[in-house]
mmCIF file of C-alpha atoms and ligand atoms in Angstrom:
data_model
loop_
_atom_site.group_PDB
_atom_site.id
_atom_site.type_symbol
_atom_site.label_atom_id
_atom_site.label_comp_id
_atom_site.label_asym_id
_atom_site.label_seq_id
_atom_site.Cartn_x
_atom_site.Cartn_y
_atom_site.Cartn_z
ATOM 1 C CA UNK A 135 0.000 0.000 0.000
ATOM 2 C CA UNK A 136 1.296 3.522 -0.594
ATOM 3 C CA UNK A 137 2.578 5.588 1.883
ATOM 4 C CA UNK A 138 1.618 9.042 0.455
ATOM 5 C CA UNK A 139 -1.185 11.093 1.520
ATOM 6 C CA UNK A 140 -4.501 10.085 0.957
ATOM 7 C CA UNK A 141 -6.298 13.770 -0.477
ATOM 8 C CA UNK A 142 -10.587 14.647 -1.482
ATOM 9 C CA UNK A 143 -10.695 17.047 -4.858
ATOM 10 C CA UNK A 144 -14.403 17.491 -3.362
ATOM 11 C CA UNK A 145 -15.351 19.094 -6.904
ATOM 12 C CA UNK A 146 -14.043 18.589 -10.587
ATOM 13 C CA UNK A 147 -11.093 21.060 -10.779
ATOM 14 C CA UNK A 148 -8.323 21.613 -14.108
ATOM 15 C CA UNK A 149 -7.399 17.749 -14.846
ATOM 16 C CA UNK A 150 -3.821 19.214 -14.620
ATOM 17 C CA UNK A 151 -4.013 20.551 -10.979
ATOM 18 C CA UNK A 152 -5.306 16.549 -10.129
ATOM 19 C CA UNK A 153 -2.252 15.856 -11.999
ATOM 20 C CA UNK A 154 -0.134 17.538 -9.922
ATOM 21 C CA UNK A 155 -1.541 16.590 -6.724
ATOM 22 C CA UNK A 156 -1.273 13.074 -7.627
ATOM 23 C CA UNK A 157 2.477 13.312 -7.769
ATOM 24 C CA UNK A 158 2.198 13.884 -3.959
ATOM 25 C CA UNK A 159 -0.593 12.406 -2.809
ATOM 26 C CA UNK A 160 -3.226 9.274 -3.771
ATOM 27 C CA UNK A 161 -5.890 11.317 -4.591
ATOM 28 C CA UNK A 162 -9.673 10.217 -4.810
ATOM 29 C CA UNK A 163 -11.206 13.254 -6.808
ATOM 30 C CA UNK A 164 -14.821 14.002 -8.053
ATOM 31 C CA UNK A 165 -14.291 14.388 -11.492
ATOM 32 C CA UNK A 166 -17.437 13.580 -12.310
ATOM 33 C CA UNK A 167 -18.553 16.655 -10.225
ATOM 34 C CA UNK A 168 -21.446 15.137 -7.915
ATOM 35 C CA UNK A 169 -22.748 17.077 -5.528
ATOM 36 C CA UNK A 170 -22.432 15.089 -2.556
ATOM 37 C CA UNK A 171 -24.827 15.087 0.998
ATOM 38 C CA UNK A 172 -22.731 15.737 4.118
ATOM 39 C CA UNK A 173 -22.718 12.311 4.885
ATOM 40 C CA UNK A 174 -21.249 11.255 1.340
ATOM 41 C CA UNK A 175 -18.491 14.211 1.679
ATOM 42 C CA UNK A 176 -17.847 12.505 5.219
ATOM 43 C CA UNK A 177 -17.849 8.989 4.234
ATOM 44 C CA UNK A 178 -15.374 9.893 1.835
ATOM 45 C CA UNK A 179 -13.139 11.841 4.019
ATOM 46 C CA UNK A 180 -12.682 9.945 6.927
ATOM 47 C CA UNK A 181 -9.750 8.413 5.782
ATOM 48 C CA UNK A 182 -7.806 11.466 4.606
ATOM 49 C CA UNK A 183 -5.557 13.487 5.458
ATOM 50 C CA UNK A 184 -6.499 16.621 3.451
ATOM 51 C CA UNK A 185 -8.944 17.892 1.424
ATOM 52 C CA UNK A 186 -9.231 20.251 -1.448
ATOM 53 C CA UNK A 187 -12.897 22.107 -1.054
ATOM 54 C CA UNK A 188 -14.443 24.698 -3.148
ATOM 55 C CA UNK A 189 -16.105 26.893 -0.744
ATOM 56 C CA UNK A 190 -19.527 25.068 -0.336
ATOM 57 C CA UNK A 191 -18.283 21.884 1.498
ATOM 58 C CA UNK A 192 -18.812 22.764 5.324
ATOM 59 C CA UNK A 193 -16.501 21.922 7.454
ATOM 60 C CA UNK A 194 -17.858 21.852 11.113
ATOM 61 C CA UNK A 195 -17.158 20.307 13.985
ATOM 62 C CA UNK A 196 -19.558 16.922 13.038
ATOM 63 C CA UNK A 197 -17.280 15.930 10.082
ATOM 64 C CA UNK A 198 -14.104 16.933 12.166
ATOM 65 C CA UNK A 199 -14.961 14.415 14.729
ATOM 66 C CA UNK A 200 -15.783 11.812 12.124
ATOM 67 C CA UNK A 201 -12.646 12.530 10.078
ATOM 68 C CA UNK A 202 -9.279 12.049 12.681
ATOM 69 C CA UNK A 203 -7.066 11.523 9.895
ATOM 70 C CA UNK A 204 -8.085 15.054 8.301
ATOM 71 C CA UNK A 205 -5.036 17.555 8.940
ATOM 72 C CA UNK A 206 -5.891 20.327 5.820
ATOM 73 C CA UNK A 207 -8.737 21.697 4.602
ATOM 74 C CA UNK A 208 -7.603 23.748 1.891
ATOM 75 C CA UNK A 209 -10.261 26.125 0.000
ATOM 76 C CA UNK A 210 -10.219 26.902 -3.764
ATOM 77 C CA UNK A 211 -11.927 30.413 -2.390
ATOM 78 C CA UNK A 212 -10.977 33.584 -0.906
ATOM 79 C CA UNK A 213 -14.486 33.959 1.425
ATOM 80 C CA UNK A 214 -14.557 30.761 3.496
ATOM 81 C CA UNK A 215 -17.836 30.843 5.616
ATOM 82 C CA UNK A 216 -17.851 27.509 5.153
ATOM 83 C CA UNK A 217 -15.249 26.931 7.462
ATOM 84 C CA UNK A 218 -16.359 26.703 11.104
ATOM 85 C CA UNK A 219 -12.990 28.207 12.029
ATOM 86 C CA UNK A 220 -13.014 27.689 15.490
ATOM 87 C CA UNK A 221 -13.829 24.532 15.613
ATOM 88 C CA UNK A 222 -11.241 23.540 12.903
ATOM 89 C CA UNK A 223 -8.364 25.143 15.376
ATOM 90 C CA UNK A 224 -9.914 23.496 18.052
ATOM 91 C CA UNK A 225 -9.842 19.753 16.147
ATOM 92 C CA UNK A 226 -6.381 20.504 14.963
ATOM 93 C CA UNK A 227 -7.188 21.350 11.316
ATOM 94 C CA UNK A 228 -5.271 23.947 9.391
ATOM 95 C CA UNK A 229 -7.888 25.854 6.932
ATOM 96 C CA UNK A 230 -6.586 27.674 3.766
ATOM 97 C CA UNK A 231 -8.229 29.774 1.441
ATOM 98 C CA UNK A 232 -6.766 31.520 -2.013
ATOM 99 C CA UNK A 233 -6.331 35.294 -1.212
ATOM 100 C CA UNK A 234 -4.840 37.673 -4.030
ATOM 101 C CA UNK A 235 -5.025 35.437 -6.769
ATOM 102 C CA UNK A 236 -8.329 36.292 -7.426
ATOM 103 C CA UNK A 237 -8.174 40.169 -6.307
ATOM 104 C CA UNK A 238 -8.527 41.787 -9.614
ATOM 105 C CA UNK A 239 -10.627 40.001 -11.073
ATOM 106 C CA UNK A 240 -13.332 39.974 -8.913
ATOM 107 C CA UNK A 241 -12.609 43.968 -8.972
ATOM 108 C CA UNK A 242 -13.248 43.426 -12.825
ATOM 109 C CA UNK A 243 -16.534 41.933 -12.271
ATOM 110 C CA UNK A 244 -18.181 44.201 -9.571
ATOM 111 C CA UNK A 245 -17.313 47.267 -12.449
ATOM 112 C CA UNK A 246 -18.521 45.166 -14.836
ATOM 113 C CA UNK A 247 -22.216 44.477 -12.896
ATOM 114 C CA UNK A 248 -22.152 48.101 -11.797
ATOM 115 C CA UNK A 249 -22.004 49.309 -14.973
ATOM 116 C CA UNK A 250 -24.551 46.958 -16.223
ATOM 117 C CA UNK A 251 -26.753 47.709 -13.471
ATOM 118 C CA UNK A 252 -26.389 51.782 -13.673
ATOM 119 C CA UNK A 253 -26.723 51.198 -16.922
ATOM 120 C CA UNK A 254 -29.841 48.502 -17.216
ATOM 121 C CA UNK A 255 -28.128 46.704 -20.003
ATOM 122 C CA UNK A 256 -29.501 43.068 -19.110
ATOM 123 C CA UNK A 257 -32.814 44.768 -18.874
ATOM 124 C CA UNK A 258 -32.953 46.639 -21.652
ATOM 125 C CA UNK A 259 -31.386 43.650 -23.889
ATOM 126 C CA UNK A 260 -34.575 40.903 -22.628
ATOM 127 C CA UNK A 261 -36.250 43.759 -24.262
ATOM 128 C CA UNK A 262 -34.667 43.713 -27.270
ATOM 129 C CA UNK A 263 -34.830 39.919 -27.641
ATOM 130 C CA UNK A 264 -38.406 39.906 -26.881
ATOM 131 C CA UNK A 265 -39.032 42.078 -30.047
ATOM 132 C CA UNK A 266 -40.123 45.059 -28.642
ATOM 133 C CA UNK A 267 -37.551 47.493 -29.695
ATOM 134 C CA UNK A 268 -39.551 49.353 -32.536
ATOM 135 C CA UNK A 269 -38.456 52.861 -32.090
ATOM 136 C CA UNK A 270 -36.028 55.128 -29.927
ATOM 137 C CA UNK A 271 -37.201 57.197 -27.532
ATOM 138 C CA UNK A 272 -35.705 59.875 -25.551
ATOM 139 C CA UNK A 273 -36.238 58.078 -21.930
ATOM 140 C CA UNK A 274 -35.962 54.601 -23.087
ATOM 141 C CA UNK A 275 -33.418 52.265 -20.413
ATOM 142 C CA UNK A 276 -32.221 56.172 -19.028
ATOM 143 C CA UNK A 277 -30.223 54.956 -16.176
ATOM 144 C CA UNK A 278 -27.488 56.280 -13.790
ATOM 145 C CA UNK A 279 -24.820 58.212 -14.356
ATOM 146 C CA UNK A 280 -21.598 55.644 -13.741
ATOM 147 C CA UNK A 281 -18.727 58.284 -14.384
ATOM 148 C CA UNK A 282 -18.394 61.540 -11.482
ATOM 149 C CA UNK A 283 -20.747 59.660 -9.652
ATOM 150 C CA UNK A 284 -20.403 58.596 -5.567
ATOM 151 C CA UNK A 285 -19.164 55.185 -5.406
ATOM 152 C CA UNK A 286 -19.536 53.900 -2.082
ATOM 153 C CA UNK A 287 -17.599 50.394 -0.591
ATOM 154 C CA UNK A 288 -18.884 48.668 2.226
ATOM 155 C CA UNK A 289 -15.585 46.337 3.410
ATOM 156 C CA UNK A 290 -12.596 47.715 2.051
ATOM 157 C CA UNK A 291 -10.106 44.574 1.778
ATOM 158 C CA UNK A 292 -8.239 44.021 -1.664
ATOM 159 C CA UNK A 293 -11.173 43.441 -3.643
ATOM 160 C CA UNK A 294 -12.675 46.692 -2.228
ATOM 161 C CA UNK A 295 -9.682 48.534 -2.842
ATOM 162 C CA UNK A 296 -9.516 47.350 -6.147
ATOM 163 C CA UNK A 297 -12.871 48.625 -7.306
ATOM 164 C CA UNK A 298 -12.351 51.796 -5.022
ATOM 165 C CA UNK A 299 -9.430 52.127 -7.627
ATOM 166 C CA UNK A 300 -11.042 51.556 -10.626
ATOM 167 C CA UNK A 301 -14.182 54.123 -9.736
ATOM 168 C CA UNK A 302 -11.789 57.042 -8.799
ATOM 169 C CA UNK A 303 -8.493 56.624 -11.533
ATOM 170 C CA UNK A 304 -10.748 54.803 -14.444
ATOM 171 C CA UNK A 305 -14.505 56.776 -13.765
ATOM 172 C CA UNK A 306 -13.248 60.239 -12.077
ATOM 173 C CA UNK A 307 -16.281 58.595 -9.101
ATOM 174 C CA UNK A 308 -15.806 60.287 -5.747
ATOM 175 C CA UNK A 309 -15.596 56.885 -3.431
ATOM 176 C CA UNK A 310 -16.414 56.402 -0.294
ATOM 177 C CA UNK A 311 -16.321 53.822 1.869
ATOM 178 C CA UNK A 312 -16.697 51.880 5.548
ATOM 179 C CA UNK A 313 -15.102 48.940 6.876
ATOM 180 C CA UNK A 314 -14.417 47.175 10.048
ATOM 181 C CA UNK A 315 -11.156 49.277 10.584
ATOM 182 C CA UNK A 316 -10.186 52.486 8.495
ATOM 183 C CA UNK A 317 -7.428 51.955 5.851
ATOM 184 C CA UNK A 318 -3.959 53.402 6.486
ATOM 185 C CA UNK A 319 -3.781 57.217 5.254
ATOM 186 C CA UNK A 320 -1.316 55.633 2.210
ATOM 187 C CA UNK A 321 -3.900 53.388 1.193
ATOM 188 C CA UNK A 322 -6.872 55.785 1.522
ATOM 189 C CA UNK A 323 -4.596 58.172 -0.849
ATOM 190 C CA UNK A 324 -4.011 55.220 -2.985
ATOM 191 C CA UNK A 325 -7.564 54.258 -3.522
ATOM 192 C CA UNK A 326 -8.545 58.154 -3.669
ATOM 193 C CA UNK A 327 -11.231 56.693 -1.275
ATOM 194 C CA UNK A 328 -12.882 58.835 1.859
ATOM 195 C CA UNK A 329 -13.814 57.132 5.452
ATOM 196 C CA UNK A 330 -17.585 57.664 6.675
ATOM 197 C CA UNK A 331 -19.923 55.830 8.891
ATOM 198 C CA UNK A 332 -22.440 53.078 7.312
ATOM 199 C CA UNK A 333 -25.033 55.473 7.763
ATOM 200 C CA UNK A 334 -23.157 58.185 5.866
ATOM 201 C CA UNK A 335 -22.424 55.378 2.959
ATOM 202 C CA UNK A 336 -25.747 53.834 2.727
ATOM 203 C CA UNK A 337 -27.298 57.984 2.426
ATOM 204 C CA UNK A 338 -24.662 59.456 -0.199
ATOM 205 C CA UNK A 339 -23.412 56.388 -2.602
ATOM 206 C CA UNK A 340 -25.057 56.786 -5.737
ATOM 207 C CA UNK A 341 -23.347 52.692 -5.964
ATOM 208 C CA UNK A 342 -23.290 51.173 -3.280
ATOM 209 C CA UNK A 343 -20.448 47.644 -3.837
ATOM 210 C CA UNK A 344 -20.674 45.301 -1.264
ATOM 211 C CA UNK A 345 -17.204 43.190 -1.244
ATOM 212 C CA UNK A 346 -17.331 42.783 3.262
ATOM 213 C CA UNK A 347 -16.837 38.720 4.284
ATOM 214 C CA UNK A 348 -19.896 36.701 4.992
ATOM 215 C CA UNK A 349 -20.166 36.344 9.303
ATOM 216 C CA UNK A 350 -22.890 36.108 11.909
ATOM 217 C CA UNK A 351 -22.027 39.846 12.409
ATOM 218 C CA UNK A 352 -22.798 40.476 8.683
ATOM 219 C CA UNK A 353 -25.564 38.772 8.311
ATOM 220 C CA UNK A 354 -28.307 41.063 6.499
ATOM 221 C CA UNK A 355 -26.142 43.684 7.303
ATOM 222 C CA UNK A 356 -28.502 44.939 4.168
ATOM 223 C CA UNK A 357 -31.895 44.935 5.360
ATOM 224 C CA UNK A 358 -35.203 47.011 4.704
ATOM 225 C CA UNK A 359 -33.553 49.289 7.548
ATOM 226 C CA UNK A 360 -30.940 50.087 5.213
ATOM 227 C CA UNK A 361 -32.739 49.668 2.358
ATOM 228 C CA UNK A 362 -34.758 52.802 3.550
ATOM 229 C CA UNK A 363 -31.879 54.653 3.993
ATOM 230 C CA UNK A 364 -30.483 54.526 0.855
ATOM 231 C CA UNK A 365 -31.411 57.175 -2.214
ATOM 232 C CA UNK A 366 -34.156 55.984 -4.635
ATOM 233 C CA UNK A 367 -32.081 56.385 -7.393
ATOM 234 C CA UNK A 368 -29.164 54.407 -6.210
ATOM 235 C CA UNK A 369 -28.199 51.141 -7.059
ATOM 236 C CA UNK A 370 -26.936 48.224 -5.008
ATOM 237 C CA UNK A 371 -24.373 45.775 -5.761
ATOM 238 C CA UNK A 372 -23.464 42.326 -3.965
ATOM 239 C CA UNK A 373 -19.956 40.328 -5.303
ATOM 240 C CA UNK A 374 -19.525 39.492 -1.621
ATOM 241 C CA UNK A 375 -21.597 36.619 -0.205
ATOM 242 C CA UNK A 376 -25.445 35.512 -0.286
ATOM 243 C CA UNK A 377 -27.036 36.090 3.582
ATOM 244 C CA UNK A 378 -25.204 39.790 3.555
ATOM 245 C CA UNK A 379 -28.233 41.161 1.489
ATOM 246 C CA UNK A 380 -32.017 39.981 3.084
ATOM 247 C CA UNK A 381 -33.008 38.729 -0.293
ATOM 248 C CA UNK A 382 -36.821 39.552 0.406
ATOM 249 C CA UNK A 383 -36.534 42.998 1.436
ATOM 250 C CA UNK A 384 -34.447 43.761 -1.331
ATOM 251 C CA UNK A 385 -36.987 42.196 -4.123
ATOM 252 C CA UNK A 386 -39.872 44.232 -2.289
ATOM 253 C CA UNK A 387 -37.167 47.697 -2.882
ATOM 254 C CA UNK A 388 -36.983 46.787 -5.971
ATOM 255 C CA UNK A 389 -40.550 46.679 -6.897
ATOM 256 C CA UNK A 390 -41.453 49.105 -5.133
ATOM 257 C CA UNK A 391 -38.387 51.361 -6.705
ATOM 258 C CA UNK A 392 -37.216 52.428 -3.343
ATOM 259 C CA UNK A 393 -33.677 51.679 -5.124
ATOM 260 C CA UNK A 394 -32.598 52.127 -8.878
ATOM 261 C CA UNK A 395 -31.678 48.266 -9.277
ATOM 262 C CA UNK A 396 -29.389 46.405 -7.904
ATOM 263 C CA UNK A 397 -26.620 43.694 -9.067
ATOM 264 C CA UNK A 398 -26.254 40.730 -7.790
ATOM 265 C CA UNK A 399 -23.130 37.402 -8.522
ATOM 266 C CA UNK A 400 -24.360 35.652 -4.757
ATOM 267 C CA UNK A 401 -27.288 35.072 -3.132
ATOM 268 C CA UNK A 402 -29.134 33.437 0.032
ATOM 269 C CA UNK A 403 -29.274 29.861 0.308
ATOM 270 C CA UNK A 404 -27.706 29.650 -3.146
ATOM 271 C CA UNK A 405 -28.134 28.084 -6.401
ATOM 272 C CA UNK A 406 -31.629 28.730 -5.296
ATOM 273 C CA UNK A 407 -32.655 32.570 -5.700
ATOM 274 C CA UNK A 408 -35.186 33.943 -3.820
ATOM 275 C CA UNK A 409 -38.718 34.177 -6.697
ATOM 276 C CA UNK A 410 -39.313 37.477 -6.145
ATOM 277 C CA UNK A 411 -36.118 38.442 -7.353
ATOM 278 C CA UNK A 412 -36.448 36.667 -10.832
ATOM 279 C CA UNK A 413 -39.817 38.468 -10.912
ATOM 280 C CA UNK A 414 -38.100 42.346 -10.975
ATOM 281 C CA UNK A 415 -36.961 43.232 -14.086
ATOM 282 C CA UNK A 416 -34.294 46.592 -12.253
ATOM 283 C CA UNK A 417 -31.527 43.584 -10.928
ATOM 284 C CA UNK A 418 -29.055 41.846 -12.883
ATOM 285 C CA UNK A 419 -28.627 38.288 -11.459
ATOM 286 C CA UNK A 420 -24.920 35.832 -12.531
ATOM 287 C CA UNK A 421 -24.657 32.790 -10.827
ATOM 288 C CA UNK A 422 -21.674 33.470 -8.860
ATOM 289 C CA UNK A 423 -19.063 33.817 -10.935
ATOM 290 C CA UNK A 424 -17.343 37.197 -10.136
ATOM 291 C CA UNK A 425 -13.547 35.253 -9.972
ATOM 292 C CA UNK A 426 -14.816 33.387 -13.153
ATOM 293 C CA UNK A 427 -12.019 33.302 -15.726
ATOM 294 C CA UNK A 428 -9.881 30.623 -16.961
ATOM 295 C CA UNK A 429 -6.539 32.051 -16.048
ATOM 296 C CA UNK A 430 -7.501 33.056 -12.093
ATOM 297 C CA UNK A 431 -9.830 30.385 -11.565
ATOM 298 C CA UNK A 432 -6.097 28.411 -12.713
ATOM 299 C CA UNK A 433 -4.381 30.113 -10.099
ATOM 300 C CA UNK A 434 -6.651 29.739 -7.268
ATOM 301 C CA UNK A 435 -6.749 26.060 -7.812
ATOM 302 C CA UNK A 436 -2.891 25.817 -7.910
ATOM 303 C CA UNK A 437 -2.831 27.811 -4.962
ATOM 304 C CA UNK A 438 -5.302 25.884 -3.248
ATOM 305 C CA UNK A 439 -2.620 22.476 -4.225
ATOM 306 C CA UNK A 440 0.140 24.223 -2.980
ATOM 307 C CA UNK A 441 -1.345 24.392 0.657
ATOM 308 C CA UNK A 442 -1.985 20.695 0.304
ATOM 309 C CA UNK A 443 1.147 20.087 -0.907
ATOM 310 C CA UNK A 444 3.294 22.265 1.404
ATOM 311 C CA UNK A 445 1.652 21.594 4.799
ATOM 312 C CA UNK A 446 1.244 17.710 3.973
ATOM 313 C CA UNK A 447 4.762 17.485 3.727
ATOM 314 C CA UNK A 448 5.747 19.513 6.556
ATOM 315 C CA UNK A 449 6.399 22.923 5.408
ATOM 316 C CA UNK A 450 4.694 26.075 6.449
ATOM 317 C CA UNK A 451 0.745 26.711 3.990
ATOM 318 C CA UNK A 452 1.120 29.769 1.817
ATOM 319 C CA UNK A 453 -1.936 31.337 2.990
ATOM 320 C CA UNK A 454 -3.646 29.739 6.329
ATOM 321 C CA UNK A 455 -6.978 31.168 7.664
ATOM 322 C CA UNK A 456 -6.041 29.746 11.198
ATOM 323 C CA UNK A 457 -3.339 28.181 13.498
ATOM 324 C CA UNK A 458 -4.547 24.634 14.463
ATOM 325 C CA UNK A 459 -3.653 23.457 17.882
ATOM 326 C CA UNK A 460 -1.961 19.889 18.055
ATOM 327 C CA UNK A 461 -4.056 17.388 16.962
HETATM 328 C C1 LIG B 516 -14.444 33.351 -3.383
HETATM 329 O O1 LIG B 516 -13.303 33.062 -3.741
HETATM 330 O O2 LIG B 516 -14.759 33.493 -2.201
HETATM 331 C C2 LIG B 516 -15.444 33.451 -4.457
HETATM 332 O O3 LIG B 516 -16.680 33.777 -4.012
HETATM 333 C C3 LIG B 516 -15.360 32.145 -5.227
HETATM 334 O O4 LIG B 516 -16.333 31.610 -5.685
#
């Protein structure tokens, strides 16, 4: 019997990341991409010693305890809410996610569904397509204004400061943002970006990106409370995680136009979306695929084999979420 590693690829990944990994490790790998129940991903993993997730596995304390062998959990993600951190640290389980790699690309895609937001082109194309373009008219699909306008950030990590950086150097937008703790006075300069309260954010962005990680503390950190307090002709747009946004009180905005429209790549209790939204025709809805290209979605999944590989055989992980205690 080998002596390597035994490793889960819980999802299909790029055939030549398995490739790798099976230079190190024996690796049992779901190539066939089935989504598996808890108890399948368990029943597989309770003989391994590490596992490469993609962000929708979750790892609590239940499979910890009926997986001894597992040392790595090692996420193909940058957001890992999936992770139930503390008891990973407490089980002795090092959990790694894929920071940087991914930074401006997901930048890239919050422009790209602000802009298509502000500027309602999936709306005004299911228009088109449904043959009802006969004649230009001076109001029709008038939207926001992108460029000079207020951009405003709620949780300014890289991604933030990526898009804060694209709105101010690339649109001339004034941007203004709030996180959990106020960016150096370099990096403010850097991103051309202004500090205010959430209240202050929520009342003056004309876009409003949210890019803050998914926690019990953010949980519908966007509710009809805030909802209220934005301006009716604003527009609101989620790259971050589903469960940050009450899905409900933003589809009843919506109708109602309390907001302009809204973008959104993630959603609560996703791949289902909440009806009401598929019923507005002001949002722009993608299935979650704001770090969606082939070249980053590449590097996160070499990244995400490079943990494996370096903690497995005894080196430091590139980029560890936690410090497990002995196991
Ligand atoms: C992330 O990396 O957290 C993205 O949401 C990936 O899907």
């Amino acid at each position: 019997m080998s002596s390597k590693p035994r490793i889960l690829v819980a999802r299909k990944i790029f055939p030549e990341v398995i490739e790798r990994l099976s230079q190190h490790f024996d690796v049992e790998s779901n190539q066939d991409d089935v989504l598996w129940s808890d108890a399948e991903l368990i029943e597989r993993l309770k003989d391994k010693d590490g596992a490469l997730t993609t962000g929708t596995q979750p790892i609590n304390a239940a499979l910890l305890a009926a997986c001894p062998k597992l040392k790595i959990v090692s996420n193909m993600t940058v957001g890992y809410n999936n992770f139930d951190v503390a008891a990973m640290t407490a089980a002795g389980v090092l959990g790694t996610n894929t920071p940087d790699v991914l930074t401006e690309t997901t930048a890239d895609f919050g422009f790209a569904l602000l802009m298509a937001t502000a500027r309602r082109v999936t709306e005004s194309e299911h228009y088109l397509r449904a043959g009802k373009w006969t004649r230009w008219s001076y109001d029709m699909f008038a939207g926001a204004e992108v460029h000079g306008s207020t951009l405003g950030i709620l949780g300014m990590g890289r991604i933030g400061q990526g898009i804060a950086k694209r709105g101010a150097h690339g649109f001339g937008m004034n941007v203004i943002y709030h996180n959990r703790s106020r960016l150096t006075p370099e990096l403010e300069a850097e991103c051309k970006a202004s500090y205010v309260s959430k209240e202050e954010l929520l009342a003056k962005a004309d876009h409003l990106v949210l890019v803050l990680p998914y926690t019990p503390d953010s949980h519908h950190a966007i509710g009809a409370v805030e909802l209220a307090q934005m301006q009716s002709t604003a527009t609101l747009i989620n790259i971050a995680r589903g469960g940050i946004v009450d899905d409900k009180a933003l589809a009843e905005a919506l109708i109602e136009r309390r907001i302009a429209g809204a973008g959104l790549d993630v959603f609560e209790g996703e791949p289902s979306v909440y009806p009401g939204l598929l019923q507005v025709p002001n949002v722009v809805l993608t299935p979650h695929i704001a770090s969606a290209t082939v070249k980053t979605r590449l590097k996160m999944s070499t990244l995400a084999a490079d943990n494996l590989i370096a903690y497995l055989q005894g080196q430091a992980p590139i980029t560890p979420v936690n410090q497990p205690l002995a196991r």
